[in-house]
CSV table of C-alpha atoms in Angstrom, one decimal:
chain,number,residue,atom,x,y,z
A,338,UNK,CA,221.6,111.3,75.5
A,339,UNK,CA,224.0,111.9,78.5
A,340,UNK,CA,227.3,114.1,78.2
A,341,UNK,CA,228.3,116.4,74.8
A,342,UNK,CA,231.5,117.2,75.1
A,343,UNK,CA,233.2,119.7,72.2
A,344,UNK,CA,237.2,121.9,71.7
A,345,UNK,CA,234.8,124.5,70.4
A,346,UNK,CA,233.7,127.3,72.2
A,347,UNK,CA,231.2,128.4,69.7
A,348,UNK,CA,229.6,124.7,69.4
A,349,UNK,CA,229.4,124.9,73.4
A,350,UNK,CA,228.2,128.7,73.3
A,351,UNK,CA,225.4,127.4,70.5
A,352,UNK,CA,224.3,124.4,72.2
A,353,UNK,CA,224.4,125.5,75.9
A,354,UNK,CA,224.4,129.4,75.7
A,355,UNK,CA,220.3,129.4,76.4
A,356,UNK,CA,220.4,127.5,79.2
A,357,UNK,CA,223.2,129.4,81.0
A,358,UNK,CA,221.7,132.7,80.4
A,359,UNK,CA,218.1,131.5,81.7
A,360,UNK,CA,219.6,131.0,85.2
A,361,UNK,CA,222.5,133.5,84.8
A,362,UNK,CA,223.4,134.2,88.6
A,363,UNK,CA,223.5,130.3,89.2
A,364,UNK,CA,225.5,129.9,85.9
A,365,UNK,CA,227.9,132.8,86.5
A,366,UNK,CA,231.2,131.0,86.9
A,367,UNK,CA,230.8,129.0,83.8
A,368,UNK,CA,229.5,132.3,81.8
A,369,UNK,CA,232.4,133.9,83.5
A,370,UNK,CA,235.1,131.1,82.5
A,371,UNK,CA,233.4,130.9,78.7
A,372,UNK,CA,233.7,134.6,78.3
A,373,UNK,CA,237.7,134.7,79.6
A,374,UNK,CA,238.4,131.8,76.7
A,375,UNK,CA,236.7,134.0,74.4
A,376,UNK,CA,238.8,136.9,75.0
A,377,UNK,CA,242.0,134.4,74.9
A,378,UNK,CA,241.2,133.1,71.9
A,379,UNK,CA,241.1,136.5,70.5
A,380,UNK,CA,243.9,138.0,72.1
A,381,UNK,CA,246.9,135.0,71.4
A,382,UNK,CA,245.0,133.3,68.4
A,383,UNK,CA,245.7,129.8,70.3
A,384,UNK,CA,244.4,126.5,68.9
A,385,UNK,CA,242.6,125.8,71.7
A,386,UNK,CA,240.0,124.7,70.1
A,387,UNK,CA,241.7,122.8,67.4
A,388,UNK,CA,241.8,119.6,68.6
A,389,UNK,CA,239.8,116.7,67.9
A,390,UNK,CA,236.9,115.9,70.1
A,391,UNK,CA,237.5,113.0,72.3
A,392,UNK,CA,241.5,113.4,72.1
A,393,UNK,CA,242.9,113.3,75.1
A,394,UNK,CA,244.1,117.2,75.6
A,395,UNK,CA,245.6,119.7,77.5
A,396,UNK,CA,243.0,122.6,76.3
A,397,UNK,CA,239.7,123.7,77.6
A,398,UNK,CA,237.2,121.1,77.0
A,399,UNK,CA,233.3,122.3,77.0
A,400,UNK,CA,230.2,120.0,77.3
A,401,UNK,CA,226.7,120.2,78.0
A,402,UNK,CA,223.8,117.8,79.7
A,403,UNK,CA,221.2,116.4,77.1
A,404,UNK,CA,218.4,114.6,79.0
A,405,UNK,CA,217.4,111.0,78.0
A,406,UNK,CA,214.0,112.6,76.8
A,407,UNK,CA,214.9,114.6,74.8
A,408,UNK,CA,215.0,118.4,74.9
A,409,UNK,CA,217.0,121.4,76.1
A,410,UNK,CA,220.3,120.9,77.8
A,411,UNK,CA,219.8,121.1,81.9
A,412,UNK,CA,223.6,121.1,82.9
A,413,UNK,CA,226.6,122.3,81.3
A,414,UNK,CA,230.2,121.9,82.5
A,415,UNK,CA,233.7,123.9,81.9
A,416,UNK,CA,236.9,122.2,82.5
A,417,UNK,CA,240.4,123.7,82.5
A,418,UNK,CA,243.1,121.5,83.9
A,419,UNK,CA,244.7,123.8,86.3
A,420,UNK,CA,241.6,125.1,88.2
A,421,UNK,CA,238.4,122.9,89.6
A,422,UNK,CA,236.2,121.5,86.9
A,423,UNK,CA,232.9,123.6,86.5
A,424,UNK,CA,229.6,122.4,86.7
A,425,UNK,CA,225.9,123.8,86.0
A,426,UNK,CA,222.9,121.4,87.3
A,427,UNK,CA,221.1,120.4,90.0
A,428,UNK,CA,220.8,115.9,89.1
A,429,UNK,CA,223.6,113.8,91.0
A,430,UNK,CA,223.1,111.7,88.5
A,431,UNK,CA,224.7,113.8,86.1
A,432,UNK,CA,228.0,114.2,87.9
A,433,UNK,CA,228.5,110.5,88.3
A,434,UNK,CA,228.3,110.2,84.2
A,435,UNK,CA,230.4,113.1,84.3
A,436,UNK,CA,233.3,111.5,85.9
A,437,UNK,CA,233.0,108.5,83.7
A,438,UNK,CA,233.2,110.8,80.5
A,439,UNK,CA,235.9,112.9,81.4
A,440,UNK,CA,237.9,109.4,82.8
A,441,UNK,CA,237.2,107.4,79.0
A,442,UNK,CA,238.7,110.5,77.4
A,443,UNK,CA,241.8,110.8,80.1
A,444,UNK,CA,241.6,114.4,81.4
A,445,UNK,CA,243.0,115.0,84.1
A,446,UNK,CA,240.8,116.9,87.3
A,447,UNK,CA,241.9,118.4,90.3
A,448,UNK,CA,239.0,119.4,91.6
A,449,UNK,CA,235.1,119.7,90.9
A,450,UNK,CA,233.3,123.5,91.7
A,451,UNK,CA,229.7,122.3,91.6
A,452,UNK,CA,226.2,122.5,93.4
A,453,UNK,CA,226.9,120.4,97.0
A,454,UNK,CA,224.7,117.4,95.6
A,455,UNK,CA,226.4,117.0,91.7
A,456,UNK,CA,229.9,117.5,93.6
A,457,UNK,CA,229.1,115.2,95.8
A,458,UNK,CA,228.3,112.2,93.3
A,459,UNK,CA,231.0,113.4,90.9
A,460,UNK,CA,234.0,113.0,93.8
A,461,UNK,CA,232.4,109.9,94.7
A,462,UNK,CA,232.8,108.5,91.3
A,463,UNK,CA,235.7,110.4,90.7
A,464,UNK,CA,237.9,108.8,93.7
A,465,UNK,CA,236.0,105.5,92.8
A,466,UNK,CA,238.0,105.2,89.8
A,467,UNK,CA,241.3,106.5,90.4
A,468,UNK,CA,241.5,106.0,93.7
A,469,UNK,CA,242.5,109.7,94.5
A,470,UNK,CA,242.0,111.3,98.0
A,471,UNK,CA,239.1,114.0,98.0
A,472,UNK,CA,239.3,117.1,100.2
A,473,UNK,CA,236.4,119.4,100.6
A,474,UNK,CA,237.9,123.2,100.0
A,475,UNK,CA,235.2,125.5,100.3
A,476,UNK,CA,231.2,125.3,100.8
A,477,UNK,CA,229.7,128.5,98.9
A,478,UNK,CA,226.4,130.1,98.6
A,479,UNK,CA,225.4,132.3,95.7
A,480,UNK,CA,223.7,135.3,96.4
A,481,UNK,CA,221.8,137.6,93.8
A,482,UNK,CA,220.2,141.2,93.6
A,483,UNK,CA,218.1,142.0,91.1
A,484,UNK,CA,216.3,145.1,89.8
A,485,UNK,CA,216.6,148.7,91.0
A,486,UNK,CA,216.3,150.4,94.1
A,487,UNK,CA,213.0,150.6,95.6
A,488,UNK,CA,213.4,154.2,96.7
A,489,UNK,CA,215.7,157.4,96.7
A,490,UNK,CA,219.4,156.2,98.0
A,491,UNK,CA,221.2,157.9,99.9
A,492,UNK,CA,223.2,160.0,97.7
A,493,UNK,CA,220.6,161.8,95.6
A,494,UNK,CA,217.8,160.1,93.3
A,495,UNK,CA,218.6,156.8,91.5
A,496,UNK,CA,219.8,156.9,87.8
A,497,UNK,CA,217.5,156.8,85.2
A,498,UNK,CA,217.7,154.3,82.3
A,499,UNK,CA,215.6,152.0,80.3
A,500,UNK,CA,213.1,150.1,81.7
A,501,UNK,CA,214.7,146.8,80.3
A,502,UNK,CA,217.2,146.7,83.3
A,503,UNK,CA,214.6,146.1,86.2
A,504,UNK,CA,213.5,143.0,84.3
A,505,UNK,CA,214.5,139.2,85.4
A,506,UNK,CA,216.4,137.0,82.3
A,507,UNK,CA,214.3,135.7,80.2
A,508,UNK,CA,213.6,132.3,82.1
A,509,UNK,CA,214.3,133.0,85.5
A,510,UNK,CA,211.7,132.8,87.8
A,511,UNK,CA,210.8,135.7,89.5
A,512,UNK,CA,211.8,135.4,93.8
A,513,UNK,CA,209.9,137.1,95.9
A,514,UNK,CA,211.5,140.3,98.0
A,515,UNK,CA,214.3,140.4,95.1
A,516,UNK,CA,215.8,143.6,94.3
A,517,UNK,CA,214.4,144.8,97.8
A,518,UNK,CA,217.2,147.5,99.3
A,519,UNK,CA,217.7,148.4,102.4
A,520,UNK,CA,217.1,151.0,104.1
A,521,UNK,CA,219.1,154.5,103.5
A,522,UNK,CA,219.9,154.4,107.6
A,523,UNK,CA,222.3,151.1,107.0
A,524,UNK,CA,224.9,152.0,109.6
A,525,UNK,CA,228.5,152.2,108.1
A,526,UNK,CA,231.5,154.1,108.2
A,527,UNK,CA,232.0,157.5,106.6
A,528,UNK,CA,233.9,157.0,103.0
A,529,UNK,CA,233.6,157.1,99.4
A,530,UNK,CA,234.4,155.2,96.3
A,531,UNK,CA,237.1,155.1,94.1
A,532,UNK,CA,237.6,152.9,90.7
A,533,UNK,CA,241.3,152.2,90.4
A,534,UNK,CA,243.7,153.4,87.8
A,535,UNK,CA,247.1,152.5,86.6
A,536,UNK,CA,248.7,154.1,89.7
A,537,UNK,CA,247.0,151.6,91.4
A,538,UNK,CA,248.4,148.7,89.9
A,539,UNK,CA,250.9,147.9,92.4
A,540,UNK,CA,248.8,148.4,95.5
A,541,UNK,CA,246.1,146.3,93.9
A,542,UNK,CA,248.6,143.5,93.2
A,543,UNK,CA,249.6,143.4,96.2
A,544,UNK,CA,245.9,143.2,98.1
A,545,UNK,CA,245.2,140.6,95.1
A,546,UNK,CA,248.4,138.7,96.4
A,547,UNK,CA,247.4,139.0,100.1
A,548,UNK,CA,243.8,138.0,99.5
A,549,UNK,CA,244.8,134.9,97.7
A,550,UNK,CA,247.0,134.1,100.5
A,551,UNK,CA,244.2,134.1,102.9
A,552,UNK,CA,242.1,132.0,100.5
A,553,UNK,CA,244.2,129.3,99.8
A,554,UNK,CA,244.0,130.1,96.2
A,555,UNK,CA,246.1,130.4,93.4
A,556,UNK,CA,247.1,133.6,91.3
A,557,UNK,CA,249.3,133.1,88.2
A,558,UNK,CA,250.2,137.0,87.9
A,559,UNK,CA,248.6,139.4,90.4
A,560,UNK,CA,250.0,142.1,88.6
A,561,UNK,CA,248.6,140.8,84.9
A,562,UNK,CA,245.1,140.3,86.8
A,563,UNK,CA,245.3,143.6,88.0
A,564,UNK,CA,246.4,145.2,84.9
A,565,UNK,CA,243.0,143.5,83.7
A,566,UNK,CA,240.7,144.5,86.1
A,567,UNK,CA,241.9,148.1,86.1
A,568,UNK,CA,241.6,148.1,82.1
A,569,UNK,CA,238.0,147.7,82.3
A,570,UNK,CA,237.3,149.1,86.0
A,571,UNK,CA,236.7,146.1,87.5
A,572,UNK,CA,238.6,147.3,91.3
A,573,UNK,CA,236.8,149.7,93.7
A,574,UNK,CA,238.1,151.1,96.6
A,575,UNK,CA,237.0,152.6,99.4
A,576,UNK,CA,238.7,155.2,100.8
A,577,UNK,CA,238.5,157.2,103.9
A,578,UNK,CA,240.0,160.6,105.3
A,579,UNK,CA,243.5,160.0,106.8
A,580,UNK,CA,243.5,161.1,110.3
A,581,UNK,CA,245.9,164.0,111.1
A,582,UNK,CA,249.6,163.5,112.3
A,583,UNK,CA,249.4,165.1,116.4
A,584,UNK,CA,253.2,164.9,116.0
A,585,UNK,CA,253.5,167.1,113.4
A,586,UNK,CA,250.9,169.5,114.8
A,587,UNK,CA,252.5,169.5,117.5
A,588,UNK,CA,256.4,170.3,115.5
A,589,UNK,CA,254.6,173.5,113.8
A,590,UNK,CA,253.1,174.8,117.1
A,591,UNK,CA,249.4,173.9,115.7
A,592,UNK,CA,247.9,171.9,118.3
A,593,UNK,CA,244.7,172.5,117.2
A,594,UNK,CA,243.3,171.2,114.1
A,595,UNK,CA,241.5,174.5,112.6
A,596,UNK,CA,244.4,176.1,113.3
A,597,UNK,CA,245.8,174.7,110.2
A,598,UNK,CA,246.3,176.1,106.9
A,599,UNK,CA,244.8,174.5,104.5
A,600,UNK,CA,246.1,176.1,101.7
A,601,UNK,CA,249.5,175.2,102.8
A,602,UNK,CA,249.1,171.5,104.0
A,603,UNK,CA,245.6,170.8,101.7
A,604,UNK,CA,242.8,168.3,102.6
A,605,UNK,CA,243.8,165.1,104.6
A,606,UNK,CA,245.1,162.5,102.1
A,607,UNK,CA,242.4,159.8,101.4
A,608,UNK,CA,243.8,156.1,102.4
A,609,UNK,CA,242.1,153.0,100.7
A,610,UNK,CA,240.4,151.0,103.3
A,611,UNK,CA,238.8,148.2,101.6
A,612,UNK,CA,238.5,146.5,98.3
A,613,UNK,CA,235.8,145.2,95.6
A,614,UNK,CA,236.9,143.3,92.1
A,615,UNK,CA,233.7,143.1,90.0
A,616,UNK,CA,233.8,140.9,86.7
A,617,UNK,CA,232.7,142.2,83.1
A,618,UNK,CA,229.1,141.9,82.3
A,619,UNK,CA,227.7,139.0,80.8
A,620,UNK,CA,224.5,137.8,80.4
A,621,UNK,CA,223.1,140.6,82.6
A,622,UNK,CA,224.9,140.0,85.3
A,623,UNK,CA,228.0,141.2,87.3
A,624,UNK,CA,229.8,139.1,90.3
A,625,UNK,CA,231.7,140.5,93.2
A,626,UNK,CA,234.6,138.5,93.1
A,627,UNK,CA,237.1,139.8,95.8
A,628,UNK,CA,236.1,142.0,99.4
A,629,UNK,CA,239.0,142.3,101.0
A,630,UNK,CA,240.3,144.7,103.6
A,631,UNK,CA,243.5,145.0,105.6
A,632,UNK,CA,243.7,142.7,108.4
A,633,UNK,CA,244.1,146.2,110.8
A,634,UNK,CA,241.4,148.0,109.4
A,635,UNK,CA,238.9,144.6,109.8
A,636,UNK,CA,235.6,144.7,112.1
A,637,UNK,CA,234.8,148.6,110.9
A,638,UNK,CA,232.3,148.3,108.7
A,639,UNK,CA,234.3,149.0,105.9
A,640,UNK,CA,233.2,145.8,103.7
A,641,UNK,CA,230.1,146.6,104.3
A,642,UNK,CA,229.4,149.8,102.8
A,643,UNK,CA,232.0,149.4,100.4
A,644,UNK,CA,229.5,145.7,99.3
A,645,UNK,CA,226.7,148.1,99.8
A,646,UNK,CA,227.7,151.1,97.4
A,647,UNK,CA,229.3,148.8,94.5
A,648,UNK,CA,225.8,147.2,94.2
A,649,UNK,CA,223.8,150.4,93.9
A,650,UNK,CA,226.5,151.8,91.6
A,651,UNK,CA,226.4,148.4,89.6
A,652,UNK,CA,222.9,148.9,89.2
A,653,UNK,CA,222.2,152.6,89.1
A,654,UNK,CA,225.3,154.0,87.9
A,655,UNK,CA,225.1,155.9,91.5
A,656,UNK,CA,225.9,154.7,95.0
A,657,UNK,CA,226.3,156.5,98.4
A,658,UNK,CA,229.5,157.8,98.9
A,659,UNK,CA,230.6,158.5,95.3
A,660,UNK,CA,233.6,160.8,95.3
A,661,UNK,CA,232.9,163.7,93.8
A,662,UNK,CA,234.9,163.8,90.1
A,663,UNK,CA,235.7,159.9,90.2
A,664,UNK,CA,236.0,157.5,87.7
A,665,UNK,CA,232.3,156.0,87.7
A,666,UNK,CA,232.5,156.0,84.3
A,667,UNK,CA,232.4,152.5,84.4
A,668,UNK,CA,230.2,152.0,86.8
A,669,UNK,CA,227.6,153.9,84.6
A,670,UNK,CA,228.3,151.7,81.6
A,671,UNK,CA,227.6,148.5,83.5
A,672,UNK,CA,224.4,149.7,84.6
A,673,UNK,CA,223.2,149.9,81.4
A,674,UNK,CA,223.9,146.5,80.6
A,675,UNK,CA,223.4,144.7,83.9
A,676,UNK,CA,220.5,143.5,85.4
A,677,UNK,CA,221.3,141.3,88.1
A,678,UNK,CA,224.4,141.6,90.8
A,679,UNK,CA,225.9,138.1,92.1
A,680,UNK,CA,227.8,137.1,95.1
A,681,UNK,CA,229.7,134.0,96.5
A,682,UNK,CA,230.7,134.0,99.3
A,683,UNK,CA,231.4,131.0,102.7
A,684,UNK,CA,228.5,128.8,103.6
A,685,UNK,CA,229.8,129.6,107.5
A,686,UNK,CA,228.6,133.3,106.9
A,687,UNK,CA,225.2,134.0,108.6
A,688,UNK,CA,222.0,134.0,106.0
A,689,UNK,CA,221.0,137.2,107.9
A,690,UNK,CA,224.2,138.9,105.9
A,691,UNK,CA,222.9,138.8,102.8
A,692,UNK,CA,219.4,140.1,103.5
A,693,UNK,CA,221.3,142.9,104.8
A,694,UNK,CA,222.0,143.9,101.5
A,695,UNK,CA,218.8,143.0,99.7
A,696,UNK,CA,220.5,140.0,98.3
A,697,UNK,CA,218.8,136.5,98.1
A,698,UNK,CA,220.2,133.0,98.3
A,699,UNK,CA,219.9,131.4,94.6
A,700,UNK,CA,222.1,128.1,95.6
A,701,UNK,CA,225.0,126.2,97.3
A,702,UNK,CA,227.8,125.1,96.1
A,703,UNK,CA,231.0,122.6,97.1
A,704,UNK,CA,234.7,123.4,96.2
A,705,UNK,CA,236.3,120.0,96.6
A,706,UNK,CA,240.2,119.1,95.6
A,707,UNK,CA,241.8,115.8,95.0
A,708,UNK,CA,245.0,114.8,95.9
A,709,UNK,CA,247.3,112.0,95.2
A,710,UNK,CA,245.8,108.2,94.8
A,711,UNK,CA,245.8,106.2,98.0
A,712,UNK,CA,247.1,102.9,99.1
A,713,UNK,CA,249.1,100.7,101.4
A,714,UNK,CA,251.9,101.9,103.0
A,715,UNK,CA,255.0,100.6,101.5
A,716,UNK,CA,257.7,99.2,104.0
A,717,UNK,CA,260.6,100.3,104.5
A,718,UNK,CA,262.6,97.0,105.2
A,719,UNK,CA,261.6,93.6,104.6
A,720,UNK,CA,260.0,91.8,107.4
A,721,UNK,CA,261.6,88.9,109.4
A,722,UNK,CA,262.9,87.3,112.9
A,723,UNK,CA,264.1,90.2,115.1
A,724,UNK,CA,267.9,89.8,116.4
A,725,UNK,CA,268.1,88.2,119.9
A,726,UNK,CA,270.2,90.6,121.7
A,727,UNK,CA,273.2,88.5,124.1
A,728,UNK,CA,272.4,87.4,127.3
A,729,UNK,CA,274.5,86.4,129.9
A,730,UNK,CA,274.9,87.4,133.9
A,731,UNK,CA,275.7,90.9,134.4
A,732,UNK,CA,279.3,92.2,134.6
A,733,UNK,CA,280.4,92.6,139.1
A,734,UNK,CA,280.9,96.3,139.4
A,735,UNK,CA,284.4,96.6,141.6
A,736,UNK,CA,283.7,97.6,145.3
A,737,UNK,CA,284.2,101.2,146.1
A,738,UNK,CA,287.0,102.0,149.0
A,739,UNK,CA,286.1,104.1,151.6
């Protein structure tokens, strides 16, 4: 059959939605990108999906991969024109087709985000019509965790809760070691975590802004996406003591720090170290999006046990280093939805870093970008004869007089 391409989300979500669930931490950017045009349909009421299949269009144009033989779809693909198109599926072969359907309907594509093979054979076909330049952006691997602690963490026993959220999707293959934590004696640096609220929103806009910086991505409104994240809980921070001031000590003749009053000064003010965006549940699953910490603060640890204790929390509704009285509200919700815990992150990080975690490698992906189409060099003037320049004998230079 090849490529089914539909306006309408609930067509896609019907045709495709089995198949994306059945491998949901491979399929959790298009699950992700399907859900966030859900929730914008709702919210503006746009006619996104009410143009006519096969038009060309500016809206958000879903398909899904029927096999020649017959049966269930094995690829699916999401394509918005401002970001890289989105791909599910494992056969080259369907990327190449890919680029010959989306080119007889005229989108436009300014990237591909797909498994390094399907990328790979859609760019090449891609750049083989158009002509455009293709520049690889980012190799990925997708991580997953899966199931409850094996053991009491840290912070006290794990959370209890039904049964159903230690099980795998229905399709997934089982990996072996998944859902495997380590170790209670993971070394990391003293802290706790904190779910942001709306007195956060500037501070998170601004790590959001610097973090996108770094990434070479694009963010339309960091303070819009943080508004979102913090309406649903979606940024942790982790926050350590502040250290005290020697110079102020020092000013109020308390040189030593149990001299000082407590009750007059309090308990040192906690400073956000690091940060964590998480995206809403679907399909059982959760992704860390964003780890990001100050570029001072870097080589501490602090991503690391901030990585650590969002995934236990994710899953358990607990975590170490759980302030006591915060906002884990949300943290507890998810867990009683979520089944799985996914990560992205560079290829050039060290395998070894995600079996710190208990994490597993589920697959590889390519971020490529194209740029403008290529060709000769135009000349700036019109060839021909060069100009002779004059010749002649050279001018007598008058004889200096001593």
């Amino acid at each position: 059959m090849g490529w089914c391409t539909t306006f309408e989300l609930e067509q896609f979500a019907a045709a495709a939605g089995g198949y994306l669930r059945s491998r949901a931490a491979e399929n959790t950017l298009l699950l992700s990108a399907a859900q966030a045009a859900e929730a914008a349909q709702a919210g503006r009421r746009a006619q996104v999906t009410g143009q006519q299949p096969g038009a060309p269009g500016t809206g958000i144009l879903f398909g899904w991969w029927e096999p020649p033989d017959g049966g269930e779809p094995r690829g699916a693909f999401v394509h918005d024109p401002p970001v890289p198109l989105l791909i599910s599926g494992r056969a080259p072969e369907m990327g190449a087709a890919l680029a010959a359907t989306l080119a007889k309907i005229g989108r436009q594509v300014c990237g591909v985000d797909a498994p390094t093979e399907v990328a790979d054979a859609f760019a090449a076909a891609w750049s083989g019509r158009g002509g455009t330049t293709v520049r690889a952006h980012r190799n990925c691997r997708v991580y997953r965790l899966a199931g409850v602690p094996q053991g009491t963490p840290p912070q006290g026993p794990p959370a209890q809760g039904p049964p159903s959220r230690a099980t795998l999707p229905k399709g997934m293959p089982a990996v072996p070691g998944t859902g495997g934590w380590p170790s209670a004696e993971v070394p990391g640096p003293a802290g706790r975590l904190r779910v942001a609220t709306a007195e956060d929103q500037g501070l998170l806009a601004d790590w959001l802004t610097a973090f996108a910086t770094e990434a070479a991505e694009r963010i339309s409104s960091p303070s819009d996406l943080a508004a979102d994240l913090i309406s649903y809980g979606g940024a942790v921070f982790w926050e350590v003591p502040g250290k005290p001031s020697r110079l102020r000590d020092a000013a109020l003749y308390r040189p030593i720090p149990h001299h000082r009053d407590v009750a007059q000064f309090g308990e040192p003010v906690n400073q956000p170290m690091a940060l964590a965006t998480l995206t809403r549940p679907v399909a059982g699953t959760v992704r860390i999006s964003t780890v990001y910490t100050l570029p001072e603060r870097r080589r501490s640890g602090y991503a690391t046990a901030l990585t650590l204790a969002v995934s236990r929390a994710v899953l358990t509704g607990s975590g170490p280093g759980v302030a006591p009285g915060c906002a884990l509200g949300v943290l507890d919700a998810m867990a009683r939805y979520v089944n799985e815990v996914v990560m992205i992150t560079d290829k050039n990080r060290p395998d070894r870093w995600g079996g710190r975690f208990g994490y597993q490698i589920v697959s590889e992906r390519a971020v490529l970008r194209f740029g403008p189409v290529t060709g000769p060099i135009p000349r700036a003037h019109p060839s021909g004869a060069m100009p002779r320049l004059p010749t002649g004998p050279l001018p007598r230079l008058p004889r200096l007089r001593r």
